XYZ file of N, CA, C and O in Angstrom:
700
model
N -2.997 14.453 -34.550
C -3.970 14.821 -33.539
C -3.348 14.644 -32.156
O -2.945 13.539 -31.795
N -3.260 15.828 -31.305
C -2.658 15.328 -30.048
C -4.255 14.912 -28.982
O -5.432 15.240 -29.127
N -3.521 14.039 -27.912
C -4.738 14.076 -27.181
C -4.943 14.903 -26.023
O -3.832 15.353 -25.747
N -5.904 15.390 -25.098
C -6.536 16.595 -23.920
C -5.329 15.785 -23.109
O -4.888 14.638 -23.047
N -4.998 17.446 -22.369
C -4.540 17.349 -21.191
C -5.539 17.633 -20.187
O -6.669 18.104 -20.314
N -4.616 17.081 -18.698
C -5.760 17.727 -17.471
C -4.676 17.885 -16.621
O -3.606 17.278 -16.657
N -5.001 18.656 -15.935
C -4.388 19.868 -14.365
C -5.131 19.123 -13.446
O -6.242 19.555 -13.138
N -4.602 17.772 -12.805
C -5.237 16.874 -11.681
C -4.196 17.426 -10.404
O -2.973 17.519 -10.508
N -5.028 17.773 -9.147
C -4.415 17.964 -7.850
C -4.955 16.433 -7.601
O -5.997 15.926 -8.016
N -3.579 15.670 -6.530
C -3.855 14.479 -5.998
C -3.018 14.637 -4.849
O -1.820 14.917 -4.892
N -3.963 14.373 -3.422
C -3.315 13.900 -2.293
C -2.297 12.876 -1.985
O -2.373 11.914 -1.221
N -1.182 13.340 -2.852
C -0.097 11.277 -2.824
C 0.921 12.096 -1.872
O 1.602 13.108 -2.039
N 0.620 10.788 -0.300
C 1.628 10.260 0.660
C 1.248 11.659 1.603
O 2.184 12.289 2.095
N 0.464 11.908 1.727
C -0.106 13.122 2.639
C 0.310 14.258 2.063
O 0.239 15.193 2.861
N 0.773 14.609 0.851
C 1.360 16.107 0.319
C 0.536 16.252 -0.936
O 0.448 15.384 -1.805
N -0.076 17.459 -0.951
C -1.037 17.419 -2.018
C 0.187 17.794 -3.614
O 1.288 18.343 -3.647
N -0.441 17.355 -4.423
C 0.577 17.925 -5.884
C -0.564 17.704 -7.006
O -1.522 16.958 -7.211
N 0.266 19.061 -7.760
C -0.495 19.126 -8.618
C 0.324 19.275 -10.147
O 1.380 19.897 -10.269
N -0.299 18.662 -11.131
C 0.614 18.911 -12.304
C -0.327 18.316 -13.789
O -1.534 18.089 -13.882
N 0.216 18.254 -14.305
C -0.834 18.665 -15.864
C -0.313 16.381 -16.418
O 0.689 15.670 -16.495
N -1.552 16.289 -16.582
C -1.498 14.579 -17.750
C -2.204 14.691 -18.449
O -3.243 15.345 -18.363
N -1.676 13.860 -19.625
C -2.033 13.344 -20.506
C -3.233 12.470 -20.442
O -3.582 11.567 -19.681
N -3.824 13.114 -21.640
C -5.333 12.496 -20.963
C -5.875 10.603 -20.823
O -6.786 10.042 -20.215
N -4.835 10.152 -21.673
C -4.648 8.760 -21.531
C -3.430 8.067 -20.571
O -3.298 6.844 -20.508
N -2.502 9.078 -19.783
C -1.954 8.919 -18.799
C -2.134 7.792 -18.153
O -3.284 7.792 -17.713
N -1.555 6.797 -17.865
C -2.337 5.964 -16.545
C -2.049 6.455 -15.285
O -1.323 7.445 -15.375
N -2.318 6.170 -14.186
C -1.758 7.069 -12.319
C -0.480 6.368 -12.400
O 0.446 7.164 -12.246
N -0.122 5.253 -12.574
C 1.291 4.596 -12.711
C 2.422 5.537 -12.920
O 3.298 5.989 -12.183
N 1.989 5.733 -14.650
C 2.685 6.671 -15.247
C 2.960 7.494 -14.573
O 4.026 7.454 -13.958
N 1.829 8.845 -14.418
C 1.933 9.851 -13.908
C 2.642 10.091 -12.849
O 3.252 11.154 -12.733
N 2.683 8.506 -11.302
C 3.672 9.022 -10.202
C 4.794 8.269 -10.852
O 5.640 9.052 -10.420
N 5.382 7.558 -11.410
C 6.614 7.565 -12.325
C 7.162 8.496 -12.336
O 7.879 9.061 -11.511
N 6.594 8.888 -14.064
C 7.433 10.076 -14.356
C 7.087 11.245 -14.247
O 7.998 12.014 -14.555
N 5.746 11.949 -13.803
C 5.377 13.314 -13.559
C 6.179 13.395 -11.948
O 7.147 14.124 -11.732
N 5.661 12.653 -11.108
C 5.608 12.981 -9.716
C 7.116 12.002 -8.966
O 7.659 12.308 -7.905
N 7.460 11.002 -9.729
C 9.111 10.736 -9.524
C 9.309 9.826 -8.541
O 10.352 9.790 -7.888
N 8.313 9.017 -8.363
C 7.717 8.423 -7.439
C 8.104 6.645 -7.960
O 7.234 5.775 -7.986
N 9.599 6.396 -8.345
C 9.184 5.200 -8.872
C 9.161 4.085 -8.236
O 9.701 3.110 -8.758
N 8.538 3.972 -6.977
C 8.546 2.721 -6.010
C 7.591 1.775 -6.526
O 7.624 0.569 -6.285
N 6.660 2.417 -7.313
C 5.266 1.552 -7.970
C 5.873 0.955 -9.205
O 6.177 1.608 -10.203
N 6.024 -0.333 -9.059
C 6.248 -0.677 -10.131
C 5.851 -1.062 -11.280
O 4.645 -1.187 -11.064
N 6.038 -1.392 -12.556
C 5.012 -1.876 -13.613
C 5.785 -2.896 -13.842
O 7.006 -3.021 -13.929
N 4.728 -3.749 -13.942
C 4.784 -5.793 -14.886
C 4.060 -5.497 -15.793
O 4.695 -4.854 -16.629
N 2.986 -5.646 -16.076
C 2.142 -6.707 -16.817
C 1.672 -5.213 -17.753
O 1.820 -5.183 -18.975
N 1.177 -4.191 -17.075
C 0.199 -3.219 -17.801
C -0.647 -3.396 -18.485
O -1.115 -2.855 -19.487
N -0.988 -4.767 -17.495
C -2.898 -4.938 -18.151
C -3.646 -4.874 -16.796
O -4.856 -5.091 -16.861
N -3.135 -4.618 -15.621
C -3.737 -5.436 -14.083
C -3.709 -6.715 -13.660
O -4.562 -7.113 -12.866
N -2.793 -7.471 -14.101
C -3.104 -8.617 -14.051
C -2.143 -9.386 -12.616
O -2.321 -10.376 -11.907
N -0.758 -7.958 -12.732
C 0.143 -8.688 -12.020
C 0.278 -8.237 -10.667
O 0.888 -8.913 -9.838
N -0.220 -7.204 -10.410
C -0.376 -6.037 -9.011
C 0.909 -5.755 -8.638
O 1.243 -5.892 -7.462
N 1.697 -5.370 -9.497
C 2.958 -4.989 -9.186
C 2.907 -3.136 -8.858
O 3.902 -2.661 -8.310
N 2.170 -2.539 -9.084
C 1.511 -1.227 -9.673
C 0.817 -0.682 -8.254
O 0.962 0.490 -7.906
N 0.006 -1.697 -7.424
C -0.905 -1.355 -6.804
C -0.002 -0.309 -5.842
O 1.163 -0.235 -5.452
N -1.471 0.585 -5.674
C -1.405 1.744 -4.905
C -2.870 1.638 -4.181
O -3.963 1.074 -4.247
N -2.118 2.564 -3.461
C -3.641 2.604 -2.360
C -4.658 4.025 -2.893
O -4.255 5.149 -2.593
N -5.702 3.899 -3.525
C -6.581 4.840 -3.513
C -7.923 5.281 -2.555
O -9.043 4.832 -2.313
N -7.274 6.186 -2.253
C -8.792 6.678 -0.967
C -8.366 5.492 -0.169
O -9.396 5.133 0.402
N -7.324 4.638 0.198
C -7.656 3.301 1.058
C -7.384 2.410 1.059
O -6.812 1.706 1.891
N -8.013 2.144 -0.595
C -8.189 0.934 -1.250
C -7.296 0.616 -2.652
O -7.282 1.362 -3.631
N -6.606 -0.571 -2.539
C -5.495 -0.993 -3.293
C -6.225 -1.168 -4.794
O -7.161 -1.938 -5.011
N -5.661 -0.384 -5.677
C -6.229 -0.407 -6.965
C -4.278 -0.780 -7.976
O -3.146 -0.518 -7.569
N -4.655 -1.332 -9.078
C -3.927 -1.367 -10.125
C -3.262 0.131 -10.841
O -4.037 0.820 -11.504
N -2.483 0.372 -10.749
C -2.797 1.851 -10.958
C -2.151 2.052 -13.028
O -2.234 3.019 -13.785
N -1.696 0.944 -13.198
C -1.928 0.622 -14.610
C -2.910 0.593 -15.468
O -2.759 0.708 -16.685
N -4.228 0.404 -14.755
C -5.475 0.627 -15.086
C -6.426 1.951 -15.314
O -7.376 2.150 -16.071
N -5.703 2.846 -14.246
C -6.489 3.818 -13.612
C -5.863 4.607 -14.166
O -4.637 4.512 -14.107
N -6.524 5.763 -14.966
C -5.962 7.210 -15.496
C -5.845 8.048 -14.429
O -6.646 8.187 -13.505
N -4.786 8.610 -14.610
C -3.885 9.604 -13.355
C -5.226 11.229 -13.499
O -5.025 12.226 -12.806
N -6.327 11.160 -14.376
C -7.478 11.823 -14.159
C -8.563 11.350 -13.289
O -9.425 11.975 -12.671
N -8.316 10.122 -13.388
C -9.690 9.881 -12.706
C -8.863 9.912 -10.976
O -9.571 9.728 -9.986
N -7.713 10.102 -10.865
C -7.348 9.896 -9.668
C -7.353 11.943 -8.793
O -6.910 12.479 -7.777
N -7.998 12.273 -9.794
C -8.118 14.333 -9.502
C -8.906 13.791 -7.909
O -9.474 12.790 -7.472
N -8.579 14.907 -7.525
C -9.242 15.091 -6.054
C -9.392 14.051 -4.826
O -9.955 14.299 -3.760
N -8.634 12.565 -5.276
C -8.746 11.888 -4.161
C -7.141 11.756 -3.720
O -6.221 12.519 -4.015
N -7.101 10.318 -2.771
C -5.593 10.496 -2.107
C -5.403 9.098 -2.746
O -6.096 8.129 -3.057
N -3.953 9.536 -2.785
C -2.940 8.232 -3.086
C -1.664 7.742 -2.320
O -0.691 8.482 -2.181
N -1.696 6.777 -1.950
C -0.437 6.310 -0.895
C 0.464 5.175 -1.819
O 0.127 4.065 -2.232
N 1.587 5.831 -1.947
C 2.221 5.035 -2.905
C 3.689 4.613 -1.659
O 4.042 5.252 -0.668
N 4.277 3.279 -2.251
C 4.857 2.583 -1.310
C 5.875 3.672 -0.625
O 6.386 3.444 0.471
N 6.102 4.759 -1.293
C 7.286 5.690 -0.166
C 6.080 6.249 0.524
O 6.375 7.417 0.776
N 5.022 6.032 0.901
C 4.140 7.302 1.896
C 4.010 5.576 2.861
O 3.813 5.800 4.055
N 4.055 4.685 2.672
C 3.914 3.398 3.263
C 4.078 3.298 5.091
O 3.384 2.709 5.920
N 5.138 4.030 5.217
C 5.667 4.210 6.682
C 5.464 5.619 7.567
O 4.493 6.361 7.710
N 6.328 5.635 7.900
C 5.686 7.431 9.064
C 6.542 8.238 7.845
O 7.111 7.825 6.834
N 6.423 9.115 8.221
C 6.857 10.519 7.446
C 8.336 11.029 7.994
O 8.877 11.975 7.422
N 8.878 10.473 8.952
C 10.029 10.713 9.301
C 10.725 9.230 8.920
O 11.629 8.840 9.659
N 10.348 8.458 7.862
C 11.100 7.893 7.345
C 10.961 6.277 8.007
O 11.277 5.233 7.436
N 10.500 6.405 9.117
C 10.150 4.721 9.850
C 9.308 3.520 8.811
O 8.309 3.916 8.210
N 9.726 2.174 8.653
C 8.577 1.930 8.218
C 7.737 1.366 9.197
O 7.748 1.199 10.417
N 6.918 1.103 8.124
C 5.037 0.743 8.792
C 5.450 -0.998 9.035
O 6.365 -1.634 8.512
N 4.356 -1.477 10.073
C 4.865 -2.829 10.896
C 4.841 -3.748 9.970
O 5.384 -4.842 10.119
N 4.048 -3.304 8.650
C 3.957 -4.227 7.400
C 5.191 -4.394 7.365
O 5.763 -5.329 7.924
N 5.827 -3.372 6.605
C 7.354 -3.348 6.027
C 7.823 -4.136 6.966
O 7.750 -5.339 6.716
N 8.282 -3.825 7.970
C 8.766 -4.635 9.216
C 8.763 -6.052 8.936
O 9.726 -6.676 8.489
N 7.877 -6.422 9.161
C 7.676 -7.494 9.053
C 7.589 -8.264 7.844
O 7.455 -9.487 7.854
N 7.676 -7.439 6.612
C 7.981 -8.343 5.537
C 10.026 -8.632 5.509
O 10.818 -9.525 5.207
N 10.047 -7.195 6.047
C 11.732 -7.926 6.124
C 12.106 -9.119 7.312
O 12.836 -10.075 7.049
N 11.591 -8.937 8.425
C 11.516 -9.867 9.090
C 11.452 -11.250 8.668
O 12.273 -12.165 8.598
N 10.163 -11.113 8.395
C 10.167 -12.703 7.484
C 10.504 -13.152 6.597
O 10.316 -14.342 6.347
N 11.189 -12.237 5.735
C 12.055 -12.655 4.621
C 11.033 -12.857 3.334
O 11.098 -13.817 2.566
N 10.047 -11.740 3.237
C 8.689 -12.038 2.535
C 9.225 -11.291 1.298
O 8.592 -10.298 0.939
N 10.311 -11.654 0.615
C 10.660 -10.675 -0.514
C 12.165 -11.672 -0.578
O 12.922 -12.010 0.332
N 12.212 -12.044 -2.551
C 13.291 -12.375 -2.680
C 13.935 -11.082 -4.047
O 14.853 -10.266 -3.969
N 13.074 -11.363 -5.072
C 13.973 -9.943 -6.287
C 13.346 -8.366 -5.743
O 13.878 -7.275 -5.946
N 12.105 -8.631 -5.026
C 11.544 -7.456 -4.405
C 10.903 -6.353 -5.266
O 10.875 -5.150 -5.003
N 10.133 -7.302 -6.894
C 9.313 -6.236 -7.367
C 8.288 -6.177 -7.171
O 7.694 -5.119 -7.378
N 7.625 -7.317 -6.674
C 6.342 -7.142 -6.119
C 5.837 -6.969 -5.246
O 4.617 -6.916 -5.085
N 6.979 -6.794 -4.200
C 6.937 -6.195 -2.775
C 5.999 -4.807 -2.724
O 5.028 -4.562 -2.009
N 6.452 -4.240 -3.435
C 5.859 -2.764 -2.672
C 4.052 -2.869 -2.901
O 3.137 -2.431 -2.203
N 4.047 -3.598 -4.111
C 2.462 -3.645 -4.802
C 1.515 -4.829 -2.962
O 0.406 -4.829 -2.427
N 2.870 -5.591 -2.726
C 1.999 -6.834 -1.629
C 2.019 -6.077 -0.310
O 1.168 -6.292 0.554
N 2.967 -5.218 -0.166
C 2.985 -4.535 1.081
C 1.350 -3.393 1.117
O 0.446 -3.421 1.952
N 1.459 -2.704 0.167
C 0.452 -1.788 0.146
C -1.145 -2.896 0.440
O -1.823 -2.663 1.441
N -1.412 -3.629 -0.191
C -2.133 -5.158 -0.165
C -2.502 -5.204 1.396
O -3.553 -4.877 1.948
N -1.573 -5.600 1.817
C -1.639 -6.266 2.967
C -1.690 -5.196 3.940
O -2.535 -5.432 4.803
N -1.076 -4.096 4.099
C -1.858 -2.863 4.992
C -3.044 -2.480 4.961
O -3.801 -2.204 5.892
N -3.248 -2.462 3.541
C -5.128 -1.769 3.302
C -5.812 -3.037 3.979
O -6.895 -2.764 4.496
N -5.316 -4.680 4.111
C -5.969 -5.372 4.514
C -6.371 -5.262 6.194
O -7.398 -5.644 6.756
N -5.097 -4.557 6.792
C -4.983 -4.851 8.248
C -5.939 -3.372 8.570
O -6.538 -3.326 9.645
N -6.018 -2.493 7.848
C -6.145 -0.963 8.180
C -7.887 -1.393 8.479
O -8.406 -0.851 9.455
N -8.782 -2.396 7.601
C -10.149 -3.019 7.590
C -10.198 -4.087 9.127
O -11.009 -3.972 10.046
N -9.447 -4.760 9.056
C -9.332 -6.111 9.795
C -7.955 -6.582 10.540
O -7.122 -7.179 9.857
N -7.737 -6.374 11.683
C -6.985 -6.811 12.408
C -7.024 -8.238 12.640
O -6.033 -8.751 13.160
N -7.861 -8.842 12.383
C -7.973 -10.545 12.611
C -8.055 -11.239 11.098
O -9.076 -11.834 10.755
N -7.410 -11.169 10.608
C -7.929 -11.441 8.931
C -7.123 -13.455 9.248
O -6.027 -13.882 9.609
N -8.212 -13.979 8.918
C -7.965 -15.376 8.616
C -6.918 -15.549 7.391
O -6.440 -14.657 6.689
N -6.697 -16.934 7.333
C -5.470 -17.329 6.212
C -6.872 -16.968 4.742
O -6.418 -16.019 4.103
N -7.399 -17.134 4.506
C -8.423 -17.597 3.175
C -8.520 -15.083 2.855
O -8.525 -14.378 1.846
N -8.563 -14.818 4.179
C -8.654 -13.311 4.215
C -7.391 -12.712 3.471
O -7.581 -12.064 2.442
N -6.129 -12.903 3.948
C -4.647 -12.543 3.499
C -4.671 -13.171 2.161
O -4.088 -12.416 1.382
N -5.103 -14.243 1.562
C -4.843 -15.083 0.202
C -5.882 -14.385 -0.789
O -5.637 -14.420 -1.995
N -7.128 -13.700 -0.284
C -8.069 -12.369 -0.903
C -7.451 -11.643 -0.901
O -7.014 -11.552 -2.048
N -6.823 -10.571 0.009
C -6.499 -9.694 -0.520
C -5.047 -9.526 -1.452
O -4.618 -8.462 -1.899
N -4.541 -10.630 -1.580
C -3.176 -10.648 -2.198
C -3.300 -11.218 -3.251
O -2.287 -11.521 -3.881
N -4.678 -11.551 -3.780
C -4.817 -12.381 -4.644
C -4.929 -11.527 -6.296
O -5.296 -12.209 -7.253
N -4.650 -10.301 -6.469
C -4.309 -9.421 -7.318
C -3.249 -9.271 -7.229
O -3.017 -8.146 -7.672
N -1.806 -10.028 -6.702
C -0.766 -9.839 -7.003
C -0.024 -11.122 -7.198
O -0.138 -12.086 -6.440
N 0.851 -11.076 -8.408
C 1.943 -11.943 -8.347
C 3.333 -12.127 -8.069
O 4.297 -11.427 -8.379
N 3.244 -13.447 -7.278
C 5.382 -12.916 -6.501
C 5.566 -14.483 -7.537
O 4.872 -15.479 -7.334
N 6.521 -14.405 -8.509
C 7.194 -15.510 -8.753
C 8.173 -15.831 -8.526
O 8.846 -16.311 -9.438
N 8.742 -15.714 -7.141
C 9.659 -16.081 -6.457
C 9.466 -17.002 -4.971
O 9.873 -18.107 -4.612
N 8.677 -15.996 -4.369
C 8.863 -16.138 -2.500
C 7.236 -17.953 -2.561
O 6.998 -18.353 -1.421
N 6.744 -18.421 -3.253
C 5.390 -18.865 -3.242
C 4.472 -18.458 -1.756
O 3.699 -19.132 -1.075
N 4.914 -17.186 -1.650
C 4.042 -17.073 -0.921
C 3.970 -16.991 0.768
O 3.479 -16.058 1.404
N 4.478 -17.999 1.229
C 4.817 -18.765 2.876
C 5.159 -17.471 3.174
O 4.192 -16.934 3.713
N 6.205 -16.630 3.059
C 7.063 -15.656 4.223
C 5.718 -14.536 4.090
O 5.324 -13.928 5.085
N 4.981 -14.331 2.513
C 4.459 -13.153 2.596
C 2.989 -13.289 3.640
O 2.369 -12.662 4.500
N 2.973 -14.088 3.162
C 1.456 -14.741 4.241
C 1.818 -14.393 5.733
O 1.130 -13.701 6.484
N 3.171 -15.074 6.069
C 3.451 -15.176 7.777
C 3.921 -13.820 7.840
O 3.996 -13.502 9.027
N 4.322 -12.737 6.967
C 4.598 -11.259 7.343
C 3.127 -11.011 7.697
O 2.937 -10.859 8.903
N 2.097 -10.941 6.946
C 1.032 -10.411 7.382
C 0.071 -10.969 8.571
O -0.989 -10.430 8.890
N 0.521 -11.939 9.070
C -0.162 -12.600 10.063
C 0.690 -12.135 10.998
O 0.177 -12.068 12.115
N 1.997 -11.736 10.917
C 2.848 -11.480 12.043
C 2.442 -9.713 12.294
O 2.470 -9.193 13.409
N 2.208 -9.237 11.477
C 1.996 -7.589 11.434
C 0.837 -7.504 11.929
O 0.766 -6.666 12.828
N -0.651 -8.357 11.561
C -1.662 -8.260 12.628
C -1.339 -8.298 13.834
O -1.678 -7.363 14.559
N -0.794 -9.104 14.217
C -0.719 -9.721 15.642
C -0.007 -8.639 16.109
O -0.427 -8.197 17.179
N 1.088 -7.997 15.556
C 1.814 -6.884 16.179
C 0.979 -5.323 16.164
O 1.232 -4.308 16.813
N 0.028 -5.558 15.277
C -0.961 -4.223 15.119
C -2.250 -4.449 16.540
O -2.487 -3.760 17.532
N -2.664 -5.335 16.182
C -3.606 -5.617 17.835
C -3.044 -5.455 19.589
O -3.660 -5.084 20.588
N -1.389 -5.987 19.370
C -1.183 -5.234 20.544
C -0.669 -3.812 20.768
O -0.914 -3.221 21.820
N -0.070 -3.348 19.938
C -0.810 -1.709 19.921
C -1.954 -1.521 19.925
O -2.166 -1.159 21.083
N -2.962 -1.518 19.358
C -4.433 -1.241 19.426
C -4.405 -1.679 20.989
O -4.362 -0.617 21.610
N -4.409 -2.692 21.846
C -4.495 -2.701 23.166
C -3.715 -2.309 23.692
O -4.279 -1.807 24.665
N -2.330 -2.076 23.830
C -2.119 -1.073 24.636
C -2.631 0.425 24.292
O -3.093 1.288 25.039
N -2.424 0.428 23.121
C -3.482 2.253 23.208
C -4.676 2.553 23.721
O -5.200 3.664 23.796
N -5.197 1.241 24.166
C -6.587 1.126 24.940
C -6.496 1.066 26.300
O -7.449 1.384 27.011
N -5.522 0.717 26.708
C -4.953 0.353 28.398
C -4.603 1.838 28.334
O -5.433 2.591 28.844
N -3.323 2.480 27.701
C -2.802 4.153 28.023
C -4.213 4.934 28.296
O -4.424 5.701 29.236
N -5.150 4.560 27.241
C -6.315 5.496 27.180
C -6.916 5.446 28.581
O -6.751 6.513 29.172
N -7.595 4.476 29.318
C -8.069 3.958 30.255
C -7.088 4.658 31.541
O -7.651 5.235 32.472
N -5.879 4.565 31.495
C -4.865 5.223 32.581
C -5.312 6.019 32.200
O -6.531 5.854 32.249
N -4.929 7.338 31.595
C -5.140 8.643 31.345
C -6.418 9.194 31.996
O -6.485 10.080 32.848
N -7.437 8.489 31.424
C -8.836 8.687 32.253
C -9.161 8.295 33.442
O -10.093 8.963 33.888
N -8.757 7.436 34.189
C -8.772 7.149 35.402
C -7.865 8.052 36.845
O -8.028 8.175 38.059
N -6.679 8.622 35.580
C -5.552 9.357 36.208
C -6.161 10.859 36.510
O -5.454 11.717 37.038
């Protein structure tokens, strides 16, 4: 008995694609090996380890969990869409190398995605805030310290952009 395919279009990293899964596919899989995408990594393939996580519509999901069907018609940001499109990374990244928030670096991409969807909600996120949202992932290496102070350092560097883009704005209109 084989099992249903499906013809899912998905918005992954701002480029829409479209291509045929298996109907028990997980989204993992699918940007793996359909879409070639292997920055997402797999541990555990139960959800347990958030090595996987991707950003859906936003929001950081397991994507070991999630059938690459149920992901038809929405967007996916997988750790290569993470930064600008001309290849820069995002102040996350930055700052996880900065701080040295990564030692074997497989659970990096799953904590980076984490910790952006966190800042993209909340620019002021308390310590108990960063330890929620990271708390679907496991690093058994770094315990933690550098990845915490990357994301406290990437707020702080995301708020003063947000104010100066508020000061430029204010010139502009006054000008």
């Amino acid at each position: 008995m084989t099992g249903s395919t499906h013809e899912i279009e998905i918005r992954v990293n701002g480029e829409s694609r479209r291509a045929t899964a298996a109907g028990r596919m997980s989204l993992a899989d699918f940007l793996r090996d359909v879409l070639e995408l292997t920055g997402t990594h797999l541990g555990c393939e139960h959800g347990v380890c958030g090595a996987c996580t991707v950003l859906l519509d936003g929001e950081p999901v397991r994507s070991c969990i999630v059938l690459a069907a149920q992901a038809d018609g929405h967007t996916v940001t997988t750790i290569e869409g993470a930064g600008s499109p001309d290849g820069r990374l995002s102040v996350v990244q930055e700052e996880f190398c900065a701080a040295h928030a990564l030692q074997c670096g497989y659970c990096t991409p799953g904590m980076v995605l984490a910790g952006q969807a966190l800042l993209e909600r909340n620019r002021r996120p308390a310590l108990a805030d960063i330890d929620e949202a990271l708390s679907g992932n496991i690093c058994r290496c770094t315990g933690y310290v550098q990845i915490r102070e990357a994301i406290e350092r990437a707020a702080r560097r995301l708020r003063l952009q947000d104010e100066q883009a508020e000061v430029d704005t204010r010139d502009r209109i006054n000008h």
